[in-house]
Tab-separated table of N, CA, C and O in Angstrom:
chain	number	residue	atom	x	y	z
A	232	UNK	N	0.842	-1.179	0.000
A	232	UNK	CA	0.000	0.000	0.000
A	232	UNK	C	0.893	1.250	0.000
A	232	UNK	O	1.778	1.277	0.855
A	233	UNK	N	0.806	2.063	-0.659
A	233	UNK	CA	1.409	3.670	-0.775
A	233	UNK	C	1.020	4.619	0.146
A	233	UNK	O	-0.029	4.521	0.783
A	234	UNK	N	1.883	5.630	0.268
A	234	UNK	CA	1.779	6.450	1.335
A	234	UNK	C	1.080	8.077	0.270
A	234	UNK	O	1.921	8.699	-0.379
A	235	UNK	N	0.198	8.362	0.250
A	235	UNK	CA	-0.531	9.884	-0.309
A	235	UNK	C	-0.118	10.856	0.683
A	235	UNK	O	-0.041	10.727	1.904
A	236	UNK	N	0.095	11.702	0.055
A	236	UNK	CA	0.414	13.012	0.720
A	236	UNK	C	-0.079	14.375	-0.452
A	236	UNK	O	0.238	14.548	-1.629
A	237	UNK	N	-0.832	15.060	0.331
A	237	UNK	CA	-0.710	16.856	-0.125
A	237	UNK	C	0.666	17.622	0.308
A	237	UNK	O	1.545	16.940	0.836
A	238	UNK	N	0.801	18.508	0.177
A	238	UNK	CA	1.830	19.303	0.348
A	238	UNK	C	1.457	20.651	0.975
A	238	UNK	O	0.923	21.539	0.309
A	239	UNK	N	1.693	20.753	2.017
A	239	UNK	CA	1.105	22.112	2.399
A	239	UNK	C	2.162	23.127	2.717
A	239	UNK	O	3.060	22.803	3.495
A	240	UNK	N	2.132	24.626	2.055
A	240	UNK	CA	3.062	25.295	1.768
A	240	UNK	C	2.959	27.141	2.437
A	240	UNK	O	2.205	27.386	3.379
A	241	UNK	N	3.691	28.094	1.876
A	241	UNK	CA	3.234	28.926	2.133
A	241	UNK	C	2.959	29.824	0.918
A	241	UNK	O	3.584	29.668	-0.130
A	242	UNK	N	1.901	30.880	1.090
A	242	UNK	CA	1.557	31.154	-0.576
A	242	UNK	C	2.882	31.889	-1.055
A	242	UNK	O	3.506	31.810	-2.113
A	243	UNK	N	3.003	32.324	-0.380
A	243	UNK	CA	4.072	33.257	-1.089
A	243	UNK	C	5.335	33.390	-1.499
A	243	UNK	O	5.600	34.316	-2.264
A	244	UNK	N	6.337	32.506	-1.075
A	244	UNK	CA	7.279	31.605	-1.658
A	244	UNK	C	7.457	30.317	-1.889
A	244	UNK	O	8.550	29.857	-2.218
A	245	UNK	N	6.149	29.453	-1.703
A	245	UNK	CA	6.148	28.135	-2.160
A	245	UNK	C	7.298	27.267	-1.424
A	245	UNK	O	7.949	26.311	-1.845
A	246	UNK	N	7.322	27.997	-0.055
A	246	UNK	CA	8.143	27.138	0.868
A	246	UNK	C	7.172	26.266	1.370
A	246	UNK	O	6.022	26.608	1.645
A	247	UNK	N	7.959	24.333	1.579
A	247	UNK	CA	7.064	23.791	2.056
A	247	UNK	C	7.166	23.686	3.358
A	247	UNK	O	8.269	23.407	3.828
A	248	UNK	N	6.144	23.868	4.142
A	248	UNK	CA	6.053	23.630	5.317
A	248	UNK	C	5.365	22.256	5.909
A	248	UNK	O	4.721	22.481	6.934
A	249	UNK	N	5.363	21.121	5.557
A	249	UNK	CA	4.448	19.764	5.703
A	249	UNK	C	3.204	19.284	4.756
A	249	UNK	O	2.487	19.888	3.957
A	250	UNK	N	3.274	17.795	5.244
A	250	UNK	CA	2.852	16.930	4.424
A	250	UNK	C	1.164	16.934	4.820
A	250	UNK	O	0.943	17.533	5.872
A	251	UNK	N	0.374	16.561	4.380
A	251	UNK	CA	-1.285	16.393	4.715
A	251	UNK	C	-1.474	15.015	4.106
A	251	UNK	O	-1.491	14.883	2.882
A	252	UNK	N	-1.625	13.927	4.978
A	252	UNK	CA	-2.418	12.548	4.540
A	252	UNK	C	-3.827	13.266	3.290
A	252	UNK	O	-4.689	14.143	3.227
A	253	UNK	N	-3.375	12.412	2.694
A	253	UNK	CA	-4.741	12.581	1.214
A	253	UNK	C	-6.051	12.390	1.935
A	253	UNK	O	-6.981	12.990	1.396
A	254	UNK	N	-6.363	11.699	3.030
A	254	UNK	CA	-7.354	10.836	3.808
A	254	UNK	C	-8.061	12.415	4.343
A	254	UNK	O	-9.285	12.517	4.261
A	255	UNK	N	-7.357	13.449	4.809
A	255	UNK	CA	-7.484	14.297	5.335
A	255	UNK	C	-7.998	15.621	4.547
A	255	UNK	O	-7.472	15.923	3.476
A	256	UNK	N	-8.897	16.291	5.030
A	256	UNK	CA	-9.557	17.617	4.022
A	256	UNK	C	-9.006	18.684	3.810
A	256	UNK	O	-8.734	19.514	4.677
A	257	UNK	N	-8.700	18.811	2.199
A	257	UNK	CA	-7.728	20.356	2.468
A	257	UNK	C	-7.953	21.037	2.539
A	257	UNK	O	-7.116	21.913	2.757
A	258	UNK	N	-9.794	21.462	2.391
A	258	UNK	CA	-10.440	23.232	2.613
A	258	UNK	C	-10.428	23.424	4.001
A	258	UNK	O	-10.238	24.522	4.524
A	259	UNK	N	-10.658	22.213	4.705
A	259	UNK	CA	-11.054	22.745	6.326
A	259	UNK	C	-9.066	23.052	6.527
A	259	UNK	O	-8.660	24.208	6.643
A	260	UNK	N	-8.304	22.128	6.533
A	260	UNK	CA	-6.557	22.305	6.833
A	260	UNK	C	-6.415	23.603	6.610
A	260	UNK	O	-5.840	24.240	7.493
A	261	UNK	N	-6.903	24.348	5.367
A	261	UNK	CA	-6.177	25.761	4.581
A	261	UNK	C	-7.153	26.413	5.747
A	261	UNK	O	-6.453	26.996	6.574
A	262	UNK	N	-8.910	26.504	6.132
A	262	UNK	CA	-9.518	27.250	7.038
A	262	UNK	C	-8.924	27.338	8.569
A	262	UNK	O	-9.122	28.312	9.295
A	263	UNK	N	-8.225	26.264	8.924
A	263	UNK	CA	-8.072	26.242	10.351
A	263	UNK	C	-6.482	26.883	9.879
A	263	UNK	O	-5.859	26.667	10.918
A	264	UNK	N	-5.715	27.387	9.142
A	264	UNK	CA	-4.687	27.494	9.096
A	264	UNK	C	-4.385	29.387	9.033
A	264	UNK	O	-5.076	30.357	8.721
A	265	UNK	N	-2.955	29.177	9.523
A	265	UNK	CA	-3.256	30.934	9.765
A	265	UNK	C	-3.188	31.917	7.939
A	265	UNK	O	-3.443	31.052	7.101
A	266	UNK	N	-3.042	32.751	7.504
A	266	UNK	CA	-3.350	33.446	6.416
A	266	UNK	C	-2.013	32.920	5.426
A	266	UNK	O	-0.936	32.605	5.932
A	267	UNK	N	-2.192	32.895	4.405
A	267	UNK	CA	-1.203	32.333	3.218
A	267	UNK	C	-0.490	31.086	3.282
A	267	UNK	O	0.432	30.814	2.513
A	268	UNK	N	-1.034	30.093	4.470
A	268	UNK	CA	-1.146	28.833	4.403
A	268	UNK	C	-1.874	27.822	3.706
A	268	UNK	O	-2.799	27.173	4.196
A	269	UNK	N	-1.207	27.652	1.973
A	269	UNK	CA	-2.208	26.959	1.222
A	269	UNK	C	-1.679	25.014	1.306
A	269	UNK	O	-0.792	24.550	2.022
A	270	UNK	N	-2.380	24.418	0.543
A	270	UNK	CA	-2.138	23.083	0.401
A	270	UNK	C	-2.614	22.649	-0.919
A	270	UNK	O	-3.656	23.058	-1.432
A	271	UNK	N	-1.715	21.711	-1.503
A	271	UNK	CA	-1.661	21.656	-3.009
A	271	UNK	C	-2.795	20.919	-3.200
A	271	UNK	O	-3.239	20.160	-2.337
A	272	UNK	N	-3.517	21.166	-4.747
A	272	UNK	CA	-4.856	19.802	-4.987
A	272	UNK	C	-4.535	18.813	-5.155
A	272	UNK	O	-5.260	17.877	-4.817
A	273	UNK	N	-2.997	18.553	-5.901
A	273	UNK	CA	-2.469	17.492	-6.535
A	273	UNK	C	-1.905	16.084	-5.367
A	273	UNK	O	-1.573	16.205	-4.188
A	274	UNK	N	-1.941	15.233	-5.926
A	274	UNK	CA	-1.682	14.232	-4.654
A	274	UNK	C	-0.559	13.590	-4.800
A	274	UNK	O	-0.704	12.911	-5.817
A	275	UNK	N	0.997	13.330	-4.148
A	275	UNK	CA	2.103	12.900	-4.470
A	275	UNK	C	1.729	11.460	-4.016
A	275	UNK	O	0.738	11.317	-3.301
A	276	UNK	N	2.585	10.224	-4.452
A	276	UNK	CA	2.418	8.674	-3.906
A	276	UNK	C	3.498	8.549	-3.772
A	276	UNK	O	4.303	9.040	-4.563
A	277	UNK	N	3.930	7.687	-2.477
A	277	UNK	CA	5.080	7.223	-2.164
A	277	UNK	C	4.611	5.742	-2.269
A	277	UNK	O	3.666	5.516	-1.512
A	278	UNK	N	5.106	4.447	-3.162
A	278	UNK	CA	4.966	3.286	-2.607
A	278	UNK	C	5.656	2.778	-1.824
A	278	UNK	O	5.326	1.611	-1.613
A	279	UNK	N	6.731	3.212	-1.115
A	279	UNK	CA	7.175	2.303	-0.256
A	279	UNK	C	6.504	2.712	1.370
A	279	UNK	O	6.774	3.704	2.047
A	280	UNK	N	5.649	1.689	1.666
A	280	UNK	CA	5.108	1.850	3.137
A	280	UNK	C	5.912	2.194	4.050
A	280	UNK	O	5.529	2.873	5.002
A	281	UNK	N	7.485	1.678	3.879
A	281	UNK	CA	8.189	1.664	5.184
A	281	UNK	C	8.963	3.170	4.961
A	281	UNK	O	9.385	3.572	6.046
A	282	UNK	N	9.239	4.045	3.915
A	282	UNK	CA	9.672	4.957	3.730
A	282	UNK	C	9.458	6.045	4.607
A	282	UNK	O	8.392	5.955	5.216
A	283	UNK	N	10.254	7.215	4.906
A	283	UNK	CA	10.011	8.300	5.748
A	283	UNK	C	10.261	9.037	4.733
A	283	UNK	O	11.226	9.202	3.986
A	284	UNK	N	8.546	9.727	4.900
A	284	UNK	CA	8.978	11.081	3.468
A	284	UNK	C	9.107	12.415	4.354
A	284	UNK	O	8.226	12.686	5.169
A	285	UNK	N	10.277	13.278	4.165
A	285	UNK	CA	10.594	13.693	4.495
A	285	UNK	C	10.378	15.232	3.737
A	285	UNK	O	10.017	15.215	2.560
A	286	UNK	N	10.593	16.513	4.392
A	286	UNK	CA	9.952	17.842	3.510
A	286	UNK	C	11.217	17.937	2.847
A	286	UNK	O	11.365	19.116	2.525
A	287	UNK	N	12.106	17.311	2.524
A	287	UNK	CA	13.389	17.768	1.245
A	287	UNK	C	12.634	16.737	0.372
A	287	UNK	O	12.772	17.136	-0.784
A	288	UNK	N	11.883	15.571	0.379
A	288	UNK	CA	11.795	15.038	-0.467
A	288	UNK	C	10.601	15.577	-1.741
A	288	UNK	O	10.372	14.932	-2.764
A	289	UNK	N	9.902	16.986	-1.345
A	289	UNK	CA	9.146	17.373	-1.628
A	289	UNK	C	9.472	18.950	-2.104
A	289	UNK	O	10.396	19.550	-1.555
A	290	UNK	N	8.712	19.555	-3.095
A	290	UNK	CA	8.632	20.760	-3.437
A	290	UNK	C	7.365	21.403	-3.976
A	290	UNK	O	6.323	20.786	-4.198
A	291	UNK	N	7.585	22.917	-4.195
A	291	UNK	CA	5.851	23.140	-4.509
A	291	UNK	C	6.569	24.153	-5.954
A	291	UNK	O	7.697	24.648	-5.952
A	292	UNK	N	5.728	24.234	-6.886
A	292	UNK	CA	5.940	24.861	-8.346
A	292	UNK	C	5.277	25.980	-8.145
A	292	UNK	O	4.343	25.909	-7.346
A	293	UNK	N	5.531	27.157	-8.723
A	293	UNK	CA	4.807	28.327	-9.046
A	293	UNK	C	3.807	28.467	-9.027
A	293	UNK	O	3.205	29.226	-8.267
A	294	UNK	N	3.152	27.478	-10.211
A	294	UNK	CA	1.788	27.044	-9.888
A	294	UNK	C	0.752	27.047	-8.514
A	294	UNK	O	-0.363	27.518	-8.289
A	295	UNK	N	2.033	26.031	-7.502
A	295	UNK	CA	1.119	25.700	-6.877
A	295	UNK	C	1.012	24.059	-7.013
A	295	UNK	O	0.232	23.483	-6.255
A	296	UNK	N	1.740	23.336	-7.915
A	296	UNK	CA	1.502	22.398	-7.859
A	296	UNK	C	2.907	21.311	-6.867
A	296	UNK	O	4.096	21.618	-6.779
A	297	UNK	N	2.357	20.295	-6.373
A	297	UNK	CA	3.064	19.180	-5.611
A	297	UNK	C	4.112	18.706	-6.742
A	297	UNK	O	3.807	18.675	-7.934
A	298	UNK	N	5.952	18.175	-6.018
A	298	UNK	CA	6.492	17.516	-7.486
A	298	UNK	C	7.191	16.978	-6.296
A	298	UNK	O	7.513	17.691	-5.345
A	299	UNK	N	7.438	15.599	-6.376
A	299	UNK	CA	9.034	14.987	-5.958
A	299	UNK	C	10.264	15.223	-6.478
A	299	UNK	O	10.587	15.184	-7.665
A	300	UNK	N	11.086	15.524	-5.320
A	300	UNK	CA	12.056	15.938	-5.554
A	300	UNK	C	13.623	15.094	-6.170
A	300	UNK	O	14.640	15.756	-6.378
């Protein structure tokens, strides 16, 4: 089984600041979150279960969109 993750960032330099289980809602995450705290739509997969994904293993695009690094 694979590990899903969102990417949750900050708007304004697309620094990432943590991962969001896919399982988990990203309008309420971005509402309870303080101002220019967004989270990507796109969904990254890790298959290895035993893996530790870590925030270097991750980045956010201009866009806005999730990419492995």
């Amino acid at each position: 089984m694979a590990q899903k993750f969102r990417v949750v960032y900050n708007e304004s330099d697309k620094t990432v600041i943590g991962l969001l289980g896919d399982d988990l809602d990203k309008d309420t995450h971005e509402a309870n979150s303080p101002e220019g705290v967004k989270v990507t739509d796109n969904v990254l997969e890790f298959e290895d279960d035993a893996e530790i994904v870590t925030l270097d293993r991750v980045l956010v695009t201009d866009e806005g969109q999730a990419q492995k690094t």
